[in-house]
Amino acid sequence: MGTGRQYDEKFKLQAIKLSKEVGTKQAAEELRIPKNTLGG
């Protein structure tokens, strides 16, 4: 089961930017969030 974490808008925008720079898998690992969460 998931942790039910909610991310604020600033975190989401930074996560998208990082994902575009280094790729979804790497960004998810660095942010310690599931790849599917970032991909969605």
C-alpha positions as protocol buffer text, in pm:
chain_id: "A"
residue {
  index: 1
  type: MET
  ca { x: 0 y: 0 z: 0 }
}
residue {
  index: 2
  type: GLY
  ca { x: 106 y: 358 z: -64 }
}
residue {
  index: 3
  type: THR
  ca { x: 199 y: 616 z: 196 }
}
residue {
  index: 4
  type: GLY
  ca { x: -70 y: 861 z: 88 }
}
residue {
  index: 5
  type: ARG
  ca { x: 184 y: 1142 z: 53 }
}
residue {
  index: 6
  type: GLN
  ca { x: 71 y: 1459 z: -115 }
}
residue {
  index: 7
  type: TYR
  ca { x: 317 y: 1684 z: -293 }
}
residue {
  index: 8
  type: ASP
  ca { x: 290 y: 2061 z: -315 }
}
residue {
  index: 9
  type: GLU
  ca { x: 288 y: 2243 z: -648 }
}
residue {
  index: 10
  type: LYS
  ca { x: 650 y: 2360 z: -614 }
}
residue {
  index: 11
  type: PHE
  ca { x: 774 y: 2003 z: -560 }
}
residue {
  index: 12
  type: LYS
  ca { x: 575 y: 1879 z: -859 }
}
residue {
  index: 13
  type: LEU
  ca { x: 719 y: 2143 z: -1092 }
}
residue {
  index: 14
  type: GLN
  ca { x: 1073 y: 2072 z: -975 }
}
residue {
  index: 15
  type: ALA
  ca { x: 1016 y: 1698 z: -1019 }
}
residue {
  index: 16
  type: ILE
  ca { x: 897 y: 1749 z: -1378 }
}
residue {
  index: 17
  type: LYS
  ca { x: 1197 y: 1969 z: -1457 }
}
residue {
  index: 18
  type: LEU
  ca { x: 1437 y: 1711 z: -1312 }
}
residue {
  index: 19
  type: SER
  ca { x: 1264 y: 1432 z: -1502 }
}
residue {
  index: 20
  type: LYS
  ca { x: 1313 y: 1617 z: -1830 }
}
residue {
  index: 21
  type: GLU
  ca { x: 1681 y: 1675 z: -1750 }
}
residue {
  index: 22
  type: VAL
  ca { x: 1788 y: 1331 z: -1629 }
}
residue {
  index: 23
  type: GLY
  ca { x: 1500 y: 1100 z: -1721 }
}
residue {
  index: 24
  type: THR
  ca { x: 1204 y: 970 z: -1528 }
}
residue {
  index: 25
  type: LYS
  ca { x: 1376 y: 670 z: -1370 }
}
residue {
  index: 26
  type: GLN
  ca { x: 1675 y: 870 z: -1242 }
}
residue {
  index: 27
  type: ALA
  ca { x: 1456 y: 1154 z: -1116 }
}
residue {
  index: 28
  type: ALA
  ca { x: 1229 y: 914 z: -929 }
}
residue {
  index: 29
  type: GLU
  ca { x: 1529 y: 753 z: -761 }
}
residue {
  index: 30
  type: GLU
  ca { x: 1677 y: 1089 z: -660 }
}
residue {
  index: 31
  type: LEU
  ca { x: 1344 y: 1213 z: -525 }
}
residue {
  index: 32
  type: ARG
  ca { x: 1270 y: 878 z: -360 }
}
residue {
  index: 33
  type: ILE
  ca { x: 928 y: 849 z: -515 }
}
residue {
  index: 34
  type: PRO
  ca { x: 780 y: 566 z: -723 }
}
residue {
  index: 35
  type: LYS
  ca { x: 853 y: 594 z: -1095 }
}
residue {
  index: 36
  type: ASN
  ca { x: 482 y: 552 z: -1172 }
}
residue {
  index: 37
  type: THR
  ca { x: 398 y: 848 z: -949 }
}
residue {
  index: 38
  type: LEU
  ca { x: 636 y: 1067 z: -1141 }
}
residue {
  index: 39
  type: GLY
  ca { x: 528 y: 930 z: -1476 }
}
residue {
  index: 40
  type: GLY
  ca { x: 165 y: 1002 z: -1400 }
}
